[in-house]
Short mmCIF file of C-alpha atoms and ligand atoms in Angstrom, two decimals:
data_model
loop_
_atom_site.label_atom_id
_atom_site.label_comp_id
_atom_site.label_asym_id
_atom_site.label_seq_id
_atom_site.Cartn_x
_atom_site.Cartn_y
_atom_site.Cartn_z
CA MET A 1 7.38 -5.40 13.59
CA LYS A 2 8.89 -2.60 11.61
CA ALA A 3 10.19 -2.69 8.05
CA PHE A 4 13.33 -0.97 6.84
CA LYS A 5 13.75 -0.55 3.14
CA TYR A 6 17.07 0.21 1.47
CA ARG A 7 18.14 0.64 -2.11
CA LEU A 8 20.43 -2.05 -3.53
CA TYR A 9 23.04 -1.46 -6.18
CA PRO A 10 23.70 -4.84 -7.83
CA THR A 11 26.10 -5.16 -10.75
CA LYS A 12 24.72 -6.11 -14.14
CA THR A 13 25.52 -9.79 -13.66
CA GLN A 14 23.99 -9.72 -10.20
CA SER A 15 20.74 -8.13 -11.33
CA GLU A 16 20.54 -10.62 -14.18
CA LYS A 17 20.99 -13.42 -11.66
CA LEU A 18 18.30 -11.88 -9.46
CA ASP A 19 15.95 -11.68 -12.45
CA TRP A 20 16.73 -15.30 -13.22
CA THR A 21 15.98 -16.29 -9.61
CA LEU A 22 12.68 -14.39 -9.60
CA ALA A 23 11.65 -16.08 -12.85
CA ARG A 24 12.35 -19.49 -11.26
CA CYS A 25 10.38 -18.54 -8.15
CA CYS A 26 7.47 -17.40 -10.29
CA GLU A 27 7.54 -20.66 -12.22
CA LEU A 28 7.50 -22.60 -8.97
CA TYR A 29 4.62 -20.52 -7.64
CA ASN A 30 2.54 -21.19 -10.71
CA ALA A 31 3.44 -24.89 -10.73
CA ALA A 32 2.46 -25.27 -7.08
CA LEU A 33 -0.78 -23.43 -7.74
CA GLN A 34 -1.53 -25.63 -10.72
CA GLU A 35 -0.83 -28.75 -8.71
CA ARG A 36 -3.36 -27.74 -6.07
CA LYS A 37 -5.86 -26.69 -8.67
CA GLU A 38 -5.61 -30.01 -10.49
CA ALA A 39 -5.86 -32.00 -7.30
CA TRP A 40 -8.96 -30.04 -6.45
CA ASN A 41 -10.49 -30.57 -9.85
CA GLY A 42 -9.63 -34.25 -9.47
CA CYS A 43 -10.90 -36.45 -12.25
CA ARG A 44 -13.92 -34.22 -12.51
CA ARG A 45 -14.67 -30.89 -10.91
CA PRO A 46 -16.38 -31.36 -7.54
CA PRO A 47 -19.94 -30.04 -7.23
CA ASN A 48 -19.43 -26.76 -5.47
CA PHE A 49 -16.63 -25.49 -3.29
CA TYR A 50 -18.76 -22.59 -2.10
CA ASP A 51 -21.06 -25.05 -0.35
CA PRO A 52 -19.77 -25.23 3.24
CA GLU A 53 -21.28 -28.60 4.09
CA TRP A 54 -19.90 -30.36 1.07
CA ARG A 55 -16.55 -28.71 1.59
CA SER A 56 -16.17 -29.74 5.22
CA GLU A 57 -16.88 -33.34 4.22
CA HIS A 58 -14.73 -33.64 1.12
CA ALA A 59 -12.09 -30.92 1.21
CA ARG A 60 -9.50 -33.28 2.66
CA ASP A 61 -9.74 -35.71 -0.23
CA TYR A 62 -8.69 -33.03 -2.67
CA HIS A 63 -6.30 -31.11 -0.54
CA ILE A 64 -2.55 -30.91 -1.04
CA SER A 65 -0.76 -29.52 1.99
CA PHE A 66 2.19 -27.20 2.27
CA ALA A 67 4.27 -29.96 3.87
CA GLU A 68 3.57 -32.31 0.97
CA GLN A 69 4.60 -29.74 -1.58
CA CYS A 70 7.81 -29.07 0.36
CA ARG A 71 8.66 -32.77 0.30
CA TRP A 72 8.08 -32.94 -3.44
CA LEU A 73 10.18 -29.85 -3.94
CA THR A 74 13.20 -31.60 -2.46
CA GLN A 75 12.71 -34.47 -4.87
CA ILE A 76 12.17 -32.24 -7.88
CA ARG A 77 15.31 -30.26 -7.13
CA LYS A 78 17.31 -33.45 -6.99
CA GLU A 79 15.93 -35.32 -9.97
CA ILE A 80 14.14 -33.15 -12.48
CA ARG A 81 15.23 -29.54 -12.15
CA PRO A 82 18.81 -29.24 -10.92
CA ASP A 83 18.82 -25.53 -11.82
CA TYR A 84 16.73 -24.98 -8.69
CA GLN A 85 19.63 -26.13 -6.56
CA HIS A 86 21.21 -22.71 -7.11
CA ILE A 87 18.40 -21.12 -5.09
CA GLY A 88 18.24 -21.49 -1.32
CA SER A 89 15.74 -24.09 -0.12
CA HIS A 90 14.20 -21.67 2.36
CA VAL A 91 13.59 -19.12 -0.38
CA LEU A 92 11.80 -21.77 -2.43
CA GLN A 93 9.83 -22.99 0.56
CA ASN A 94 8.72 -19.42 1.08
CA VAL A 95 7.28 -19.47 -2.45
CA LEU A 96 5.25 -22.55 -1.53
CA HIS A 97 4.27 -20.80 1.65
CA ARG A 98 2.86 -17.93 -0.39
CA VAL A 99 0.73 -20.38 -2.37
CA ASP A 100 -0.43 -21.90 0.91
CA LYS A 101 -1.31 -18.48 2.26
CA ALA A 102 -3.24 -17.57 -0.89
CA PHE A 103 -5.36 -20.71 -0.49
CA ALA A 104 -5.81 -20.22 3.25
CA ALA A 105 -7.07 -16.70 2.61
CA PHE A 106 -9.36 -17.99 -0.11
CA PHE A 107 -10.92 -20.66 2.10
CA ARG A 108 -11.20 -18.32 5.05
CA ARG A 109 -13.21 -15.92 2.95
CA VAL A 110 -15.35 -18.70 1.54
CA ALA A 111 -16.07 -19.79 5.09
CA ALA A 112 -16.95 -16.22 6.01
CA GLY A 113 -19.67 -16.32 3.38
CA SER A 114 -18.21 -14.15 0.62
CA THR A 115 -17.34 -15.39 -2.86
CA PRO A 116 -13.65 -14.53 -3.30
CA GLY A 117 -11.70 -15.03 -6.50
CA TYR A 118 -9.76 -18.28 -6.80
CA PRO A 119 -5.97 -17.86 -6.31
CA ARG A 120 -4.46 -16.73 -9.58
CA TYR A 121 -1.37 -17.46 -11.60
CA GLN A 122 1.29 -14.75 -11.40
CA SER A 123 2.92 -13.19 -14.41
CA LYS A 124 6.69 -13.07 -14.64
CA THR A 125 6.67 -9.28 -14.76
CA HIS A 126 4.59 -8.94 -11.61
CA TYR A 127 6.25 -11.55 -9.48
CA ASP A 128 8.95 -9.32 -8.06
CA SER A 129 10.12 -10.31 -4.62
CA LEU A 130 11.92 -13.15 -2.95
CA CYS A 131 12.05 -13.71 0.76
CA PHE A 132 14.68 -15.14 3.07
CA PRO A 133 12.43 -16.16 5.96
CA ASP A 134 15.28 -16.57 8.44
CA SER A 135 18.95 -15.72 8.82
CA ALA A 136 20.16 -18.39 6.36
CA GLY A 137 21.50 -17.45 2.93
CA TRP A 138 22.24 -13.78 3.51
CA LYS A 139 24.27 -11.52 5.73
CA LEU A 140 24.36 -7.77 6.17
CA LYS A 141 27.71 -6.33 7.09
CA GLU A 142 28.09 -2.57 7.12
CA ASN A 143 26.89 -1.41 3.68
CA ARG A 144 27.29 -4.76 1.96
CA LEU A 145 24.63 -7.43 1.63
CA ARG A 146 26.07 -10.88 1.09
CA ILE A 147 23.81 -13.40 -0.59
CA THR A 148 24.82 -17.02 -1.06
CA GLY A 149 25.44 -17.78 -4.73
CA LEU A 150 25.27 -14.14 -5.73
CA GLY A 151 28.10 -12.36 -3.96
CA THR A 152 28.04 -9.04 -2.16
CA ILE A 153 25.71 -6.24 -3.20
CA LYS A 154 26.16 -2.62 -2.25
CA VAL A 155 23.40 -1.25 0.03
CA LYS A 156 22.58 2.37 0.68
CA LEU A 157 21.92 2.36 4.43
CA HIS A 158 20.25 5.76 4.58
CA ARG A 159 19.03 5.19 8.13
CA GLU A 160 19.85 3.06 11.10
CA ILE A 161 18.28 -0.37 11.55
CA GLN A 162 16.49 -0.90 14.87
CA GLY A 163 15.70 -4.11 16.70
CA THR A 164 16.47 -7.64 15.58
CA ILE A 165 16.13 -8.56 11.91
CA LYS A 166 13.67 -11.38 11.30
CA THR A 167 13.25 -11.64 7.54
CA CYS A 168 15.01 -10.28 4.48
CA ILE A 169 13.14 -9.56 1.26
CA ILE A 170 14.75 -8.65 -2.05
CA LYS A 171 12.37 -6.61 -4.13
CA ARG A 172 12.34 -5.42 -7.71
CA GLU A 173 10.60 -2.15 -8.57
CA GLY A 174 10.99 -1.39 -12.24
CA GLU A 175 14.71 -1.54 -12.81
CA ASN A 176 15.55 -0.72 -9.19
CA TRP A 177 16.29 -3.25 -6.50
CA TYR A 178 15.58 -2.91 -2.79
CA VAL A 179 16.09 -4.91 0.35
CA VAL A 180 13.33 -4.87 2.96
CA LEU A 181 14.34 -5.97 6.43
CA SER A 182 11.54 -6.77 8.86
CA CYS A 183 12.66 -6.14 12.40
CA GLU A 184 11.15 -6.81 15.75
CA VAL A 185 11.18 -3.50 17.58
CA GLU A 186 10.09 -2.98 21.15
CA VAL A 187 7.46 -0.34 21.66
CA GLN A 188 9.10 2.58 23.33
CA PRO A 189 6.85 4.79 25.40
CA ARG A 190 7.31 8.27 24.10
CA LEU A 191 8.88 10.97 26.23
CA PRO A 192 8.14 13.63 27.22
CA TYR A 193 4.48 12.95 27.72
CA THR A 194 2.31 15.67 26.19
CA ASP A 195 -1.39 16.07 26.64
CA LEU A 196 -2.18 18.07 23.55
CA ALA A 197 -5.11 17.37 21.31
CA VAL A 198 -5.35 18.57 17.76
CA GLY A 199 -8.07 18.63 15.11
CA ILE A 200 -7.04 18.41 11.49
CA ASP A 201 -8.90 19.67 8.45
CA LEU A 202 -7.62 18.20 5.21
CA GLY A 203 -7.99 20.59 2.34
CA LEU A 204 -7.00 21.58 -1.12
CA LEU A 205 -5.42 24.95 -0.57
CA HIS A 206 -3.29 23.56 2.24
CA PHE A 207 -2.61 19.85 2.57
CA ALA A 208 -3.82 20.08 6.17
CA THR A 209 -4.86 22.81 8.58
CA LEU A 210 -4.40 22.23 12.30
CA SER A 211 -6.75 23.57 14.96
CA THR A 212 -3.73 25.42 16.36
CA GLY A 213 -3.66 27.53 13.19
CA ASP A 214 -0.60 25.82 11.71
CA THR A 215 -0.77 24.52 8.18
CA ILE A 216 0.98 21.74 6.30
CA GLU A 217 1.54 22.82 2.73
CA ASN A 218 0.66 20.68 -0.24
CA PRO A 219 3.60 19.53 -2.31
CA ARG A 220 2.27 19.21 -5.80
CA TYR A 221 4.74 16.65 -7.06
CA LEU A 222 2.15 15.08 -9.27
CA ARG A 223 1.14 18.36 -10.88
CA ARG A 224 4.73 19.24 -11.63
CA ARG A 225 5.54 15.93 -13.21
CA GLU A 226 2.11 15.27 -14.59
CA LYS A 227 2.86 16.70 -18.01
CA LYS A 228 5.83 14.43 -18.41
CA LEU A 229 3.88 11.43 -17.16
CA LYS A 230 1.06 12.16 -19.58
CA ALA A 231 3.49 12.41 -22.48
CA VAL A 232 5.17 9.10 -21.71
CA GLN A 233 1.82 7.41 -21.17
CA GLN A 234 0.64 8.59 -24.56
CA ALA A 235 3.87 7.39 -26.09
CA LEU A 236 3.26 3.98 -24.50
CA SER A 237 -0.27 3.72 -25.89
CA ARG A 238 1.02 4.32 -29.41
CA LYS A 239 3.40 1.38 -29.26
CA LYS A 240 2.46 -2.01 -30.62
CA ARG A 241 1.59 -4.62 -28.03
CA GLY A 242 4.36 -7.07 -27.30
CA SER A 243 6.97 -4.98 -29.07
CA HIS A 244 10.39 -4.17 -27.76
CA ARG A 245 9.63 -0.42 -27.93
CA ARG A 246 6.50 -0.86 -25.88
CA ARG A 247 8.45 -2.61 -23.15
CA LYS A 248 10.89 0.26 -23.14
CA ALA A 249 8.10 2.83 -22.96
CA ALA A 250 6.42 0.91 -20.11
CA ARG A 251 9.65 1.05 -18.15
CA LEU A 252 9.72 4.81 -18.59
CA VAL A 253 6.12 5.16 -17.38
CA GLY A 254 6.99 3.11 -14.32
CA LYS A 255 9.96 5.33 -13.66
CA CYS A 256 7.83 8.48 -13.89
CA HIS A 257 5.30 7.00 -11.48
CA ARG A 258 8.02 6.23 -8.98
CA LYS A 259 9.36 9.75 -9.29
CA VAL A 260 5.96 10.97 -8.17
CA ALA A 261 5.26 8.29 -5.58
CA ASN A 262 8.57 8.16 -3.73
CA PRO A 263 8.86 11.85 -2.77
CA ARG A 264 5.19 11.80 -1.84
CA GLN A 265 5.70 8.87 0.52
CA ASP A 266 8.65 10.68 2.01
CA PHE A 267 6.62 13.83 2.62
CA LEU A 268 3.75 11.89 4.21
CA HIS A 269 6.11 9.94 6.47
CA LYS A 270 7.83 13.06 7.73
CA GLU A 271 4.66 15.04 8.39
CA SER A 272 2.91 12.13 10.12
CA ARG A 273 5.96 11.63 12.33
CA ILE A 274 5.83 15.27 13.43
CA LEU A 275 2.13 15.01 14.29
CA VAL A 276 2.52 11.85 16.34
CA ASP A 277 5.52 13.27 18.19
CA CYS A 278 3.71 16.52 19.07
CA TYR A 279 0.17 15.52 19.92
CA GLU A 280 -1.55 13.10 22.23
CA THR A 281 -4.94 12.98 20.58
CA ILE A 282 -5.26 13.52 16.84
CA VAL A 283 -8.70 13.96 15.30
CA PHE A 284 -9.29 13.65 11.57
CA GLU A 285 -12.42 14.05 9.54
CA ASP A 286 -13.68 10.76 8.21
CA LEU A 287 -13.23 11.81 4.61
CA ARG A 288 -13.38 8.61 2.62
CA PRO A 289 -11.60 10.12 -0.38
CA ARG A 290 -12.90 7.21 -2.43
CA ASN A 291 -16.43 8.61 -2.16
CA MET A 292 -15.25 12.12 -2.82
CA SER A 293 -13.55 11.13 -6.06
CA LYS A 294 -16.88 10.19 -7.66
CA ARG A 295 -18.12 11.97 -10.77
CA PRO A 296 -20.63 14.75 -10.06
CA GLN A 297 -24.29 14.13 -11.00
CA PRO A 298 -25.17 15.36 -14.51
CA ARG A 299 -27.61 18.30 -14.55
CA GLN A 300 -30.27 18.87 -17.20
CA ASP A 301 -32.71 21.73 -17.78
CA LYS A 302 -36.41 21.31 -18.72
CA ASP A 303 -35.69 20.62 -22.41
CA GLY A 304 -33.13 18.00 -21.58
CA THR A 305 -30.10 20.11 -22.47
CA PHE A 306 -27.13 19.40 -20.27
CA LEU A 307 -26.07 22.24 -17.97
CA PRO A 308 -22.58 22.69 -16.58
CA ASN A 309 -22.31 20.47 -13.50
CA GLY A 310 -18.83 21.44 -12.42
CA ALA A 311 -17.29 18.20 -13.67
CA ALA A 312 -14.23 19.97 -15.02
CA ALA A 313 -13.66 21.82 -11.74
CA LYS A 314 -14.24 18.64 -9.79
CA GLY A 315 -11.84 16.84 -12.10
CA GLY A 316 -9.17 19.25 -10.96
CA LEU A 317 -10.30 18.71 -7.39
CA ASN A 318 -10.12 14.94 -7.74
CA LYS A 319 -6.62 15.16 -9.04
CA SER A 320 -5.58 17.08 -5.97
CA ILE A 321 -7.37 14.61 -3.73
CA ASN A 322 -5.48 11.73 -5.22
CA ASP A 323 -2.32 13.78 -5.41
CA ALA A 324 -2.44 14.67 -1.76
CA GLY A 325 -2.89 11.08 -0.65
CA TRP A 326 -4.89 11.88 2.46
CA ALA A 327 -5.92 8.30 3.02
CA SER A 328 -2.37 7.06 3.21
CA PHE A 329 -1.51 10.03 5.40
CA ILE A 330 -4.18 9.08 7.94
CA ARG A 331 -3.02 5.48 7.77
CA MET A 332 0.57 6.49 8.48
CA VAL A 333 -0.48 8.61 11.45
CA ARG A 334 -2.44 5.65 12.81
CA VAL A 335 0.45 3.23 12.44
CA LYS A 336 2.95 5.61 13.99
CA ALA A 337 0.57 6.46 16.83
CA GLU A 338 0.11 2.77 17.54
CA SER A 339 3.81 2.08 17.75
CA ALA A 340 4.25 5.12 19.98
CA GLY A 341 1.79 3.35 22.24
CA GLN A 342 0.13 6.44 23.63
CA SER A 343 -1.42 8.64 20.96
CA THR A 344 -5.05 8.22 20.04
CA VAL A 345 -6.26 8.79 16.50
CA LEU A 346 -9.95 9.50 15.99
CA ALA A 347 -12.09 10.02 12.91
CA VAL A 348 -15.30 12.04 13.06
CA ASN A 349 -18.08 12.68 10.59
CA PRO A 350 -17.18 15.99 8.92
CA HIS A 351 -20.83 16.87 8.27
CA LYS A 352 -21.27 20.66 8.51
CA THR A 353 -17.86 21.26 10.06
CA SER A 354 -17.36 24.25 7.77
CA GLN A 355 -20.79 25.81 8.44
CA VAL A 356 -20.91 25.53 12.22
CA CYS A 357 -19.10 28.24 14.21
CA SER A 358 -16.36 26.87 16.42
CA ALA A 359 -16.85 29.65 18.99
CA CYS A 360 -20.62 29.69 19.58
CA HIS A 361 -21.46 26.27 17.98
CA LYS A 362 -24.33 27.81 15.98
CA GLU A 363 -24.85 26.87 12.37
CA GLY A 364 -24.20 29.53 9.73
CA PRO A 365 -25.00 29.60 6.00
CA HIS A 366 -23.41 27.24 3.48
CA LYS A 367 -20.00 28.29 2.19
CA ASP A 368 -18.72 28.00 -1.35
CA LEU A 369 -15.31 26.40 -1.82
CA SER A 370 -13.94 29.82 -2.81
CA GLU A 371 -14.94 31.46 0.52
CA ARG A 372 -11.78 31.38 2.57
CA THR A 373 -12.83 33.03 5.86
CA HIS A 374 -15.43 32.15 8.42
CA THR A 375 -17.34 35.19 9.69
CA CYS A 376 -19.96 34.16 12.24
CA VAL A 377 -23.40 35.72 11.74
CA HIS A 378 -24.23 35.03 15.41
CA CYS A 379 -21.19 35.97 17.48
CA GLY A 380 -19.17 37.90 14.90
CA ILE A 381 -15.93 35.94 15.22
CA VAL A 382 -13.64 35.98 12.18
CA LEU A 383 -11.49 32.90 11.54
CA ASP A 384 -9.77 31.19 8.66
CA ARG A 385 -12.27 28.79 7.11
CA ASP A 386 -10.03 25.74 7.56
CA VAL A 387 -9.00 26.60 11.12
CA ASN A 388 -12.69 26.89 12.02
CA ALA A 389 -13.32 23.45 10.54
CA ALA A 390 -10.29 22.01 12.35
CA LEU A 391 -11.56 23.40 15.67
CA ASN A 392 -14.96 21.82 15.05
CA ILE A 393 -13.35 18.50 14.21
CA LEU A 394 -11.34 18.65 17.42
CA ARG A 395 -14.45 19.43 19.50
CA LEU A 396 -16.37 16.54 17.88
CA GLY A 397 -13.48 14.16 18.48
CA LEU A 398 -13.13 15.10 22.13
CA SER A 399 -16.85 14.78 22.80
CA HIS A 400 -16.81 11.31 21.15
CA GLN A 401 -13.90 10.35 23.35
CA ALA A 402 -15.65 11.63 26.47
CA ALA A 403 -18.81 9.71 25.53
CA GLN A 404 -16.79 6.51 25.12
CA VAL A 405 -15.13 6.90 28.51
CA ALA A 406 -18.50 7.52 30.17
ZN1 LIG B 501 -20.22 32.16 16.30
#
């Protein structure tokens, strides 16, 4: 399955109608959730739904199924809420399906022994997509999307759709609308077959350094637009809760975030595509940026006075880490490699990859972040610091791979 996302350009009336539809779907979601919750609570709350034995015995007595809710929906649409007749029945059933899925996930995790949160009510501002689970109710013809009861909406088809379309999702992001088409695409073996392996060091100076010596430069979208974002966020925090001005300011913050996030996604997609198309085996360091973003330990001298611990410098570092989005980059490479069907993506422990020499494999002294070149004290080789690390990562990855095969 592959998803294709396109921008929609509805007219004012159309986007109002879409908002109206989403509000109805949200109401239905919450009502269906409440119904299940109340059934579960019964006359009195049952002893403990985290107790597996009790649950397996009694769960059925309190359970309302998806099929039951669908039946009631038909009745409700006919007798109590005729406004719901303007929305396709499959779209509404999909809402009930989401509730069903939320509960299924909840019970699966309870069964697995964890204590998950109970499915929650959705707010009208956060419930922002509706799904056509099959081909009924919508039709895409050239750059026009036809939706029953809504008319035709202009679509910006910025790239070709592949495969057969299975589902159609209309999505609201801030004041923008999108259509997401999930398509079934056959895995195409990639040609020509290459046998190249590459190690990749993710860094701050360059977004990534390849063991071949190439670099991918860091686009600092966030830095550039950070000032603006900060200003609008401050403006938002000054506004009174629930006020009209606050809503307006929140919209602006959302817009600024999207202006950072969308070009970043685009950059990551393009670079990950190039990697997967060029290399057979791709080795990353297992960075876990989440761990790296932690605050540095405070340092104190003998009298208990606090010494500089580099928090400010690390703050700048953290910003770049989050800015760069390494984690989502690695994820994209993985996904693309999987659908290419041939590339292998490996992650290795990056411990000491900058100290060890990639030529003689001997360990050198610790390097400061500011030291940009690797000069080996044993064999005398001079390399760029990041290229040296990338070569080490590649070697580690290949030896792991060899060990797995053997
Ligand atoms: Zn050396």
